[in-house]
């Protein structure tokens, strides 16, 4: 005997009713989610316990299915913005660079440690060139990777890890390479079987030239890794682009020899991003200058940092120079409500906006409609960097907020631009400048670097070169924040950040007027006008006053190098006013003329009257023979030795790294030798010991 069942389900707000007709009898069971109801209709059927159990399971399953669908229908639809490159939205498994290499058939991974974007740019160029040598590559940010996976890289045949690492500050790793540095230095991983190479980005004017790259190169070898090619060192004070291309053009043949592979011949130019024009995207989904989160500049919420800057109102913007043809601004930013905190010696970073006139020029030169909404999408689907900057956006926004259009273009950009020249002579000229031949390097040095030509100038002067605007957006580097030493003390101004900045503008050999991006932008921001807010964040520094206020300090800061010391002096005065013992504060300051560029004159004179400050000042052009702060320091050898050698004082330098800071350090060595009775080697070692003790600090730039 068997039963033939005919069933139907009716979904109602109260649940699911299932009616089952048994074909061999005249009884119907009406079953709902909460009860079974018998409907009498004649003879009693035979229905076993197993039948009932199966029916209950079916009903429960049907109920769950319909209730789940109903819940889904009731959920609101959420839309998610396209995230920019600076924000990682990947899960832990997606951050596995080993998994990405294996699934995509790659063997080359190029890590970068970058503070200004150059290291990342070099890493991208190396990974892109790998295709020529049958090594498909990927770029990776060590901050977004589990670097312990380096131990597994040897499992991939012919694998290679390259590190493009910048040195930052006083020989420190960049922010995104900090965790990798700590893992490498504190651990004892076995890196046997790992193949690697390192290229460093540094500046010889700084004391710790390329310290990070040198350390990583040595440490990798200590842990058993195999160096495929020698360490490359780039010097940004000279020509880091030349250093890089010279190194990489020797690097690739060495890689081919090591792995027994051959290059594929001529370089093929490949677009990394594809263009998607989006005329129908909703206006509220378009990025308008945000660094990361869409609408973050409208809906501000802490914490504020490099990816989420605070829109700070400018409440003061006044001129500090009394005369002359130069300009120096004193700017005060209101950070009330931001929950940002700072100490004297920290830096404030500001995201500038490119000059509107320059943006319009570039748009016309590329025959572009700057209001077109578009996205650039990475053709490498495995890359964590989906876009070169926040997308979708307009070309106007990209050129104003996201791209460095005033910088001197590197040779790889010239090589790509050459393909868009309709005149063969122009094409050959650009190709020549992008080559590694002595003639090409000389042309690049004279026509690009010495002439200070930016991308606009190049397109103006090479009239047959008209690249599409989207390719230009792919090639140009990201616009970076500009950093300024904070010139105030949070003890006096907890809700205000003071900035001291010289307006940058100069005439080039071609007769053009080049203007600094950030200072030009700041100069136009006048309190009381429409929108005088700028996106900022605070960057912590090691440039600190001694924890014991009774210790004496010597500060050397000509020009705007005075900025952090203004904050130091304010803080020392504040401590004195509170009744605390404060050691002597000696400032060596210099400028051209007392009548023109003696900044903060009234404030400094007031500190002198109060006994807080001893001022040593050099006006370089107020007399026939020029006098600089270095001359004053040389004359004060006894005072310097007394403070540093006998009273355990602190020594600070702020300003030009290339000349002033080097000269001051050399003079200090001589003073230690003559007044401290040290040999030159001992004097140099004494300063290094002071650095380790945070008694000798430099906040310098080149």
XYZ file of C-alpha atoms in Angstrom:
702
model
C 0.000 0.000 0.000
C 1.260 3.491 -0.740
C -0.080 6.994 -0.374
C -0.367 9.526 -3.163
C -0.073 13.041 -1.794
C -1.136 16.270 -3.453
C 0.116 19.306 -1.548
C 0.018 23.055 -1.856
C 1.330 25.809 0.357
C -0.314 29.144 0.933
C 1.898 31.824 2.497
C 0.044 34.126 4.847
C 1.133 36.696 7.402
C 0.378 34.206 10.174
C 2.569 31.460 8.786
C 2.590 28.724 6.170
C -0.475 26.528 5.665
C 0.038 23.233 3.854
C -2.953 21.208 2.739
C -2.307 17.548 1.920
C -4.912 15.412 0.166
C -4.560 11.689 0.606
C -5.799 10.130 -2.626
C -6.866 6.857 -1.087
C -9.178 8.252 1.570
C -11.465 11.142 2.225
C -9.641 13.038 4.939
C -7.607 16.240 4.681
C -5.081 17.536 7.149
C -4.657 21.284 7.270
C -1.251 21.980 8.825
C 0.086 25.367 9.831
C 3.300 26.405 11.490
C 1.762 26.377 14.925
C -0.842 23.576 14.838
C -2.225 20.576 12.991
C -5.962 20.725 12.549
C -8.032 17.715 11.541
C -10.909 18.278 9.124
C -13.414 15.459 9.450
C -14.637 13.998 6.163
C -15.430 10.344 6.493
C -13.449 7.166 7.096
C -10.351 7.361 9.349
C -7.115 6.929 7.293
C -4.098 4.902 8.262
C -1.260 7.377 8.966
C 1.911 6.197 10.686
C 4.140 8.080 13.114
C 6.946 8.205 10.508
C 4.590 9.852 7.999
C 3.704 12.557 10.511
C 7.381 13.160 11.375
C 8.352 13.535 7.722
C 5.524 15.941 7.133
C 6.594 18.074 10.097
C 10.181 18.244 8.764
C 8.906 19.339 5.334
C 6.700 21.992 6.864
C 9.480 23.321 9.115
C 11.835 23.580 6.137
C 9.271 25.388 4.018
C 8.520 27.793 6.844
C 12.207 28.634 7.354
C 12.706 29.207 3.609
C 9.803 31.615 3.241
C 10.552 33.480 6.458
C 14.196 33.955 5.387
C 13.145 35.404 2.024
C 10.688 37.685 3.698
C 13.430 39.013 6.038
C 15.663 39.695 3.056
C 12.915 41.652 1.339
C 12.445 43.777 4.435
C 16.171 44.661 4.774
C 17.051 48.141 3.431
C 19.280 48.264 0.361
C 22.762 49.577 1.222
C 25.149 51.177 -1.230
C 28.882 51.150 -0.682
C 31.318 53.713 -2.094
C 34.300 52.768 -4.184
C 37.246 52.894 -1.833
C 40.414 54.776 -2.794
C 43.852 53.231 -2.920
C 44.922 54.424 0.515
C 42.277 52.340 2.282
C 42.524 48.567 2.515
C 39.168 46.803 2.407
C 40.668 43.352 1.949
C 40.079 40.514 4.379
C 42.912 38.599 5.999
C 42.925 35.986 3.250
C 42.867 38.689 0.564
C 45.959 40.215 2.170
C 47.950 37.046 1.563
C 50.481 38.034 -1.082
C 51.583 34.396 -1.383
C 48.030 33.355 -2.271
C 47.812 36.143 -4.860
C 51.127 35.152 -6.403
C 50.123 31.491 -6.662
C 46.603 32.010 -7.985
C 47.739 34.486 -10.651
C 50.888 32.657 -11.731
C 53.287 35.368 -10.552
C 56.790 35.001 -9.181
C 57.860 38.624 -8.559
C 56.658 40.737 -5.627
C 57.915 44.304 -5.139
C 57.401 45.782 -1.675
C 57.673 49.512 -1.052
C 58.333 51.718 1.945
C 57.245 55.186 0.880
C 56.483 58.466 2.628
C 56.031 60.721 -0.393
C 55.032 58.221 -3.086
C 58.365 57.870 -4.923
C 59.148 54.444 -3.451
C 55.720 53.196 -4.473
C 56.215 54.623 -7.969
C 59.570 52.846 -8.381
C 58.038 49.586 -7.132
C 55.270 49.861 -9.719
C 57.732 50.434 -12.521
C 59.777 47.374 -11.545
C 56.716 45.129 -11.300
C 55.483 46.377 -14.682
C 58.839 45.726 -16.357
C 58.913 42.154 -15.045
C 56.723 41.048 -17.957
C 59.636 41.746 -20.340
C 61.695 39.183 -18.445
C 59.002 36.523 -18.095
C 58.469 37.447 -14.456
C 54.901 38.524 -13.874
C 54.970 40.864 -10.907
C 52.820 42.560 -8.298
C 53.308 45.558 -6.027
C 52.682 45.121 -2.306
C 52.428 47.444 0.678
C 54.136 45.716 3.640
C 51.658 47.360 5.988
C 48.841 45.415 4.318
C 50.705 42.086 4.174
C 51.626 39.346 6.589
C 55.382 39.620 6.063
C 55.978 36.263 7.745
C 54.763 34.831 4.450
C 58.217 35.649 3.084
C 59.182 32.251 4.477
C 56.804 30.638 1.973
C 58.020 32.550 -1.089
C 60.700 29.931 -1.789
C 57.914 27.430 -2.584
C 57.137 29.418 -5.755
C 59.603 28.552 -8.568
C 61.926 31.361 -9.715
C 60.463 33.716 -7.125
C 61.973 37.057 -6.187
C 61.185 39.709 -3.579
C 62.360 43.261 -4.285
C 62.236 46.035 -1.698
C 62.088 49.726 -2.681
C 62.602 51.393 0.693
C 62.858 55.060 1.609
C 64.560 56.298 4.765
C 62.565 58.831 6.718
C 63.454 61.302 9.450
C 66.474 60.355 11.540
C 67.182 57.094 9.745
C 63.736 55.664 10.434
C 61.531 53.413 8.282
C 58.543 55.011 6.602
C 55.185 54.700 8.353
C 53.995 51.830 6.144
C 57.265 49.861 6.608
C 57.485 50.232 10.393
C 55.907 46.862 11.265
C 58.048 45.054 8.681
C 61.185 46.689 10.116
C 60.246 45.625 13.648
C 59.504 42.057 12.518
C 62.804 41.848 10.670
C 64.906 43.340 13.470
C 63.278 41.610 16.437
C 62.741 38.141 14.956
C 65.046 35.353 13.846
C 63.119 34.010 10.850
C 64.834 31.459 8.645
C 64.887 33.058 5.183
C 66.936 30.354 3.492
C 65.722 29.903 -0.086
C 64.337 33.464 -0.342
C 65.736 35.478 -3.252
C 65.796 39.249 -2.794
C 67.142 42.619 -3.914
C 66.906 46.084 -2.348
C 66.829 49.606 -3.753
C 67.001 52.477 -1.276
C 65.680 56.012 -1.539
C 67.578 58.555 0.539
C 69.245 61.948 0.600
C 72.956 62.457 1.199
C 72.413 65.754 2.972
C 70.954 63.802 5.891
C 73.088 62.102 8.503
C 71.524 58.652 8.117
C 71.711 58.302 4.349
C 69.657 55.300 3.161
C 69.893 53.688 6.578
C 66.709 51.652 6.140
C 67.711 50.059 2.817
C 71.243 49.305 4.021
C 69.884 47.625 7.160
C 67.268 45.509 5.337
C 69.814 44.394 2.735
C 72.242 43.248 5.446
C 69.599 41.758 7.718
C 68.028 39.669 4.950
C 71.430 38.155 4.222
C 72.019 37.486 7.943
C 68.749 35.545 8.064
C 69.823 33.305 5.182
C 68.218 34.988 2.159
C 70.068 35.110 -1.169
C 70.927 38.524 -2.629
C 70.215 38.341 -6.369
C 71.649 41.780 -7.150
C 73.618 44.389 -5.245
C 72.000 47.048 -3.089
C 71.029 50.171 -5.037
C 71.164 53.580 -3.355
C 69.246 56.556 -4.740
C 70.191 60.093 -3.730
C 67.330 62.581 -3.904
C 69.744 65.455 -3.349
C 71.346 64.685 -6.728
C 69.276 62.750 -9.293
C 67.397 59.842 -7.778
C 65.706 59.088 -11.095
C 69.105 58.596 -12.742
C 70.246 56.431 -9.823
C 67.169 54.247 -10.151
C 67.211 53.658 -13.901
C 70.970 53.025 -13.841
C 70.485 50.422 -11.084
C 67.479 48.697 -12.656
C 69.127 48.436 -16.072
C 71.878 46.382 -14.404
C 69.411 44.636 -12.116
C 67.410 42.899 -14.869
C 70.374 41.223 -16.630
C 71.532 39.958 -13.223
C 68.060 38.528 -12.569
C 68.045 36.813 -15.979
C 71.461 35.263 -15.264
C 70.425 34.140 -11.795
C 67.249 32.376 -12.947
C 68.516 31.334 -16.392
C 65.846 33.265 -18.279
C 65.947 35.597 -21.269
C 64.327 38.962 -21.819
C 61.682 39.337 -24.485
C 63.464 42.189 -26.272
C 61.955 45.637 -26.708
C 59.920 47.146 -23.910
C 56.171 47.120 -24.509
C 54.262 50.026 -22.983
C 51.254 48.690 -21.128
C 48.445 50.653 -19.523
C 47.961 49.723 -15.896
C 44.456 51.182 -15.643
C 41.481 51.120 -17.973
C 39.179 54.077 -18.430
C 35.513 53.924 -17.497
C 33.510 57.074 -18.175
C 30.463 57.313 -15.919
C 28.071 60.028 -17.104
C 25.110 58.542 -15.223
C 26.627 58.136 -11.770
C 24.707 59.918 -9.018
C 26.317 63.215 -7.902
C 26.477 62.075 -4.273
C 28.641 59.096 -5.283
C 31.337 61.256 -6.913
C 34.540 62.089 -5.036
C 35.169 65.827 -4.833
C 38.569 65.896 -3.114
C 38.156 63.461 -0.215
C 41.307 61.533 0.649
C 39.536 58.297 1.513
C 35.968 58.088 2.805
C 33.324 59.572 0.518
C 31.804 62.764 2.011
C 34.426 62.736 4.796
C 34.999 66.469 4.332
C 31.285 67.132 4.848
C 30.582 64.606 7.600
C 33.669 64.942 9.757
C 34.325 62.394 12.477
C 37.479 61.554 14.441
C 40.070 60.151 14.643
C 41.752 62.473 12.171
C 44.875 61.311 10.372
C 46.472 61.076 6.918
C 43.466 59.209 5.518
C 40.898 61.299 7.328
C 42.119 64.924 7.609
C 40.360 67.561 9.670
C 39.004 70.654 7.921
C 40.606 73.353 10.061
C 39.450 76.969 9.731
C 42.218 79.530 9.179
C 41.586 82.210 11.792
C 44.764 84.243 11.231
C 46.811 84.762 8.059
C 49.183 87.711 8.353
C 52.400 88.818 6.695
C 55.577 88.599 8.783
C 58.015 90.354 6.455
C 58.196 94.132 6.801
C 59.627 94.750 3.333
C 61.482 93.279 0.384
C 60.123 91.177 -2.457
C 59.530 87.992 -0.477
C 56.598 86.902 1.666
C 56.413 84.916 4.903
C 53.051 84.001 6.392
C 51.987 83.466 9.984
C 48.931 81.213 9.892
C 46.775 80.002 12.758
C 44.558 76.942 12.366
C 41.623 76.260 14.671
C 41.526 72.575 15.662
C 38.753 72.927 18.260
C 36.538 69.841 18.418
C 38.932 67.686 16.415
C 40.361 65.832 19.427
C 43.770 66.255 17.785
C 46.628 66.859 20.218
C 50.114 68.131 19.547
C 53.355 68.932 21.337
C 55.901 71.612 20.543
C 58.139 70.155 17.844
C 55.429 68.172 16.041
C 54.447 68.751 12.408
C 51.142 69.712 10.878
C 50.434 68.230 7.452
C 48.196 69.963 4.959
C 46.626 68.692 1.749
C 46.970 71.490 -0.820
C 44.996 72.143 -4.009
C 46.637 72.804 -7.365
C 46.336 76.224 -8.975
C 43.100 76.520 -10.987
C 44.804 78.325 -13.870
C 47.343 75.501 -14.248
C 44.564 72.893 -14.156
C 42.624 74.686 -16.905
C 45.770 74.933 -19.044
C 46.386 71.217 -18.741
C 42.788 70.443 -19.673
C 43.047 72.544 -22.848
C 46.405 71.029 -23.818
C 44.810 67.567 -23.640
C 41.579 68.682 -25.370
C 39.643 67.389 -22.383
C 36.258 68.132 -20.886
C 37.320 68.507 -17.266
C 33.794 67.920 -15.966
C 33.661 64.353 -17.329
C 33.023 61.810 -14.568
C 35.301 58.789 -14.817
C 37.083 55.968 -13.014
C 40.483 54.436 -13.676
C 40.273 50.728 -12.872
C 43.339 48.538 -12.366
C 43.654 45.931 -15.102
C 45.335 43.679 -12.529
C 42.341 42.255 -10.699
C 44.579 40.775 -7.982
C 46.022 44.138 -7.008
C 44.848 45.697 -3.746
C 45.183 49.072 -5.442
C 41.977 49.262 -7.500
C 42.344 52.930 -8.477
C 45.284 55.373 -8.577
C 43.165 57.856 -6.587
C 39.572 58.017 -5.280
C 37.080 57.153 -8.043
C 34.639 57.992 -9.561
C 35.576 61.641 -9.857
C 35.966 64.335 -12.510
C 39.140 65.202 -14.389
C 38.971 68.635 -12.798
C 38.940 67.171 -9.290
C 41.697 64.693 -10.138
C 43.982 67.452 -11.423
C 43.181 69.822 -8.555
C 43.196 67.440 -5.582
C 44.846 64.145 -6.444
C 47.708 64.648 -8.920
C 51.113 66.324 -8.704
C 51.055 68.580 -11.779
C 53.833 70.987 -10.730
C 56.515 68.362 -10.077
C 59.331 67.673 -12.556
C 58.254 64.519 -14.477
C 60.477 61.446 -14.287
C 61.862 59.729 -17.379
C 59.242 56.959 -17.565
C 56.560 59.628 -18.062
C 58.512 61.132 -20.959
C 58.802 57.677 -22.536
C 55.030 57.249 -22.427
C 54.381 60.793 -23.682
C 56.573 60.152 -26.718
C 53.968 57.732 -28.085
C 51.489 60.602 -28.475
C 53.748 62.837 -30.577
C 52.648 63.271 -34.189
C 56.005 64.825 -35.073
C 58.793 62.231 -35.307
C 61.417 64.739 -34.154
C 59.415 65.443 -30.982
C 58.953 61.717 -30.402
C 62.676 61.055 -30.745
C 63.500 63.992 -28.443
C 61.313 62.635 -25.618
C 62.586 59.090 -26.130
C 66.155 60.314 -25.996
C 65.598 62.111 -22.672
C 64.071 58.957 -21.199
C 67.049 56.794 -22.200
C 70.088 55.878 -20.118
C 72.603 57.092 -22.700
C 74.950 59.889 -21.556
C 73.439 62.193 -24.199
C 69.911 61.371 -23.051
C 70.771 61.974 -19.396
C 72.365 65.298 -20.263
C 69.279 66.394 -22.216
C 66.990 65.405 -19.352
C 69.153 67.300 -16.859
C 69.282 70.510 -18.897
C 65.863 70.560 -20.607
C 63.749 69.162 -17.759
C 65.502 69.534 -14.408
C 67.590 72.682 -14.821
C 64.759 74.401 -16.704
C 62.237 73.327 -13.997
C 59.685 72.165 -16.574
C 56.533 70.539 -15.237
C 54.012 68.580 -17.313
C 52.204 71.743 -18.453
C 55.446 73.311 -19.664
C 56.427 70.152 -21.552
C 53.117 69.998 -23.416
C 53.294 73.739 -24.147
C 56.782 73.385 -25.642
C 56.268 70.094 -27.502
C 53.211 71.051 -29.473
C 52.709 67.767 -31.325
C 52.382 65.864 -28.037
C 48.745 65.625 -27.025
C 48.180 62.672 -24.691
C 44.673 61.645 -23.618
C 43.829 63.125 -20.245
C 43.051 59.732 -18.692
C 46.539 58.384 -19.482
C 48.073 61.507 -17.997
C 46.036 60.913 -14.832
C 47.513 57.413 -14.692
C 51.091 58.589 -15.189
C 51.298 61.577 -12.841
C 52.184 60.884 -9.184
C 49.751 61.493 -6.322
C 49.635 64.955 -4.801
C 51.233 64.595 -1.361
C 50.504 66.479 1.864
C 52.955 69.241 2.791
C 54.498 69.205 6.272
C 55.253 72.231 8.437
C 56.967 72.467 11.806
C 54.367 73.702 14.269
C 55.403 77.135 15.578
C 53.342 77.165 18.759
C 53.079 75.387 22.110
C 49.967 73.438 23.023
C 50.500 74.579 26.624
C 49.437 78.050 25.503
C 47.378 77.185 22.420
C 45.741 73.772 22.907
C 43.096 74.482 20.236
C 45.255 76.365 17.758
C 48.145 75.288 15.538
C 50.508 77.994 14.286
C 52.381 77.702 10.976
C 55.257 79.837 9.672
C 55.684 79.483 5.907
C 57.603 81.332 3.188
C 55.732 81.831 -0.086
C 57.534 79.786 -2.745
C 57.736 81.359 -6.188
C 60.623 81.728 -8.607
C 61.356 82.510 -12.239
C 62.641 79.617 -14.329
C 65.278 79.758 -17.102
C 62.410 79.591 -19.636
C 60.952 82.823 -18.235
C 57.996 81.148 -16.500
C 56.956 81.818 -12.907
C 56.793 78.610 -10.880
C 54.764 78.690 -7.674
C 54.761 76.392 -4.672
C 51.534 74.395 -4.499
C 50.878 74.632 -0.764
C 52.073 78.156 0.024
C 50.263 79.601 -3.005
C 47.118 77.853 -1.805
C 47.602 79.147 1.760
C 48.325 82.686 0.596
C 44.863 82.848 -0.972
C 43.102 81.777 2.217
C 42.058 84.964 3.986
C 39.932 84.780 7.180
C 36.507 86.308 6.695
C 36.179 85.154 3.094
C 33.998 82.278 1.837
C 35.703 78.964 2.676
C 38.948 79.330 4.587
C 39.274 75.756 5.834
C 42.145 73.448 4.936
C 42.423 69.662 5.432
C 45.116 68.910 8.016
C 46.389 66.269 10.400
C 49.122 66.121 13.056
C 52.282 64.068 12.617
C 54.207 63.258 15.786
C 57.913 64.016 15.929
C 60.959 63.093 18.003
C 61.942 66.782 18.077
C 61.296 67.400 21.770
C 62.316 69.659 24.629
C 64.151 67.869 27.463
C 61.830 66.317 30.036
C 63.826 68.116 32.749
C 63.061 71.796 32.267
C 66.138 72.880 34.257
C 68.460 71.629 31.500
C 69.815 74.349 29.157
C 69.065 74.215 25.422
C 70.778 75.624 22.343
C 68.576 76.195 19.282
C 69.892 76.972 15.779
C 67.146 78.128 13.414
C 67.766 80.742 10.725
C 64.797 81.966 8.667
C 61.681 79.822 9.069
C 63.895 77.364 10.958
C 62.766 79.487 13.885
C 59.280 77.913 13.694
C 59.569 74.988 16.167
C 61.744 77.068 18.506
C 59.004 79.659 18.813
C 56.921 76.842 20.306
C 59.840 75.736 22.503
C 60.372 79.253 23.863
C 56.642 79.714 24.509
C 56.633 76.463 26.469
C 59.723 77.365 28.505
C 58.153 80.740 29.338
C 54.934 78.983 30.388
C 56.862 76.654 32.717
C 58.729 79.633 34.166
C 55.442 81.458 34.783
C 54.214 78.387 36.668
C 57.157 78.719 39.020
C 59.251 75.857 37.664
C 63.008 76.028 37.277
C 63.890 76.544 33.631
C 67.396 76.299 32.213
C 68.936 78.785 29.825
C 67.385 78.947 26.327
C 69.883 80.137 23.703
C 68.660 80.838 20.161
C 70.861 81.378 17.107
C 68.679 83.096 14.522
C 69.555 84.643 11.188
C 67.893 86.528 8.336
C 68.881 88.915 5.546
C 67.950 92.323 6.922
C 66.554 93.483 10.231
C 64.243 95.921 8.455
C 62.779 93.273 6.117
C 62.658 89.670 7.304
C 63.296 89.686 11.064
C 60.220 87.572 11.836
C 58.558 87.587 15.270
C 60.843 90.451 16.330
C 58.483 91.850 18.978
C 57.853 88.421 20.525
C 61.543 87.561 20.728
C 62.384 90.927 22.277
C 59.672 90.347 24.891
C 61.108 86.926 25.792
C 64.525 88.549 26.191
C 63.084 91.173 28.572
C 61.483 88.426 30.667
C 64.797 86.619 30.951
C 63.525 83.547 29.146
C 65.714 83.869 26.062
C 69.310 84.579 25.117
C 69.276 85.641 21.464
C 72.226 85.460 19.080
C 71.224 87.005 15.766
C 72.940 87.410 12.395
C 71.671 89.821 9.738
C 73.568 88.527 6.708
C 73.111 91.581 4.454
C 73.076 94.487 6.872
C 76.836 94.969 6.523
C 79.511 94.680 3.845
C 80.660 91.199 4.839
C 77.936 88.582 5.178
C 77.445 87.121 8.638
C 75.604 83.845 9.236
C 74.644 81.883 12.337
C 77.626 79.575 11.725
C 79.979 82.520 12.347
C 78.256 83.271 15.655
C 78.483 79.642 16.784
C 82.202 79.523 15.984
C 82.770 82.607 18.154
C 80.783 81.110 21.045
C 82.904 77.979 21.424
C 83.259 78.416 25.207
C 79.499 78.891 25.660
C 78.686 75.851 23.481
C 81.092 73.610 25.391
C 79.790 74.862 28.739
C 76.193 73.982 27.805
C 76.871 70.659 26.111
C 80.001 69.345 27.791
C 79.550 70.588 31.345
C 75.814 71.097 31.876
C 74.502 68.136 29.863
C 72.404 70.481 27.713
C 70.470 69.771 24.517
C 71.299 70.958 20.986
C 68.710 71.533 18.225
C 68.972 72.435 14.526
C 66.111 73.359 12.217
C 66.361 74.493 8.604
C 68.426 73.769 5.513
C 69.877 70.256 5.556
C 72.233 70.604 2.615
C 74.443 73.448 3.837
C 73.542 75.008 7.174
C 72.948 71.809 9.165
C 76.133 70.183 7.808
C 78.204 73.285 8.567
C 76.845 73.555 12.108
C 77.599 69.899 12.806
C 81.163 70.297 11.537
C 81.682 73.390 13.690
C 80.369 71.476 16.677
C 82.931 68.732 16.060
C 85.701 71.360 16.076
C 84.408 72.878 19.327
C 84.373 69.467 21.007
C 87.941 68.911 19.828
C 89.320 72.295 20.932
C 87.334 72.852 24.137
C 86.682 69.247 25.119
C 90.137 67.929 24.290
C 88.739 65.192 22.042
C 90.127 63.655 18.900
C 88.057 64.080 15.757
C 86.827 60.486 15.999
C 85.875 60.974 19.665
C 84.062 64.227 18.863
C 82.059 62.545 16.100
C 81.238 59.695 18.470
C 80.232 62.175 21.194
C 77.646 63.740 18.863
C 76.326 60.293 17.929
C 75.974 59.517 21.640
C 74.079 62.800 22.066
C 71.764 61.732 19.241
C 71.092 58.393 20.910
C 70.304 60.235 24.156
C 67.980 62.642 22.263
C 70.298 65.513 23.259
C 71.134 66.324 19.635
C 68.090 66.686 17.357
C 67.616 67.945 13.823
C 64.442 68.967 11.989
C 65.857 69.721 8.553
C 64.848 69.704 4.900
C 66.623 70.049 1.575
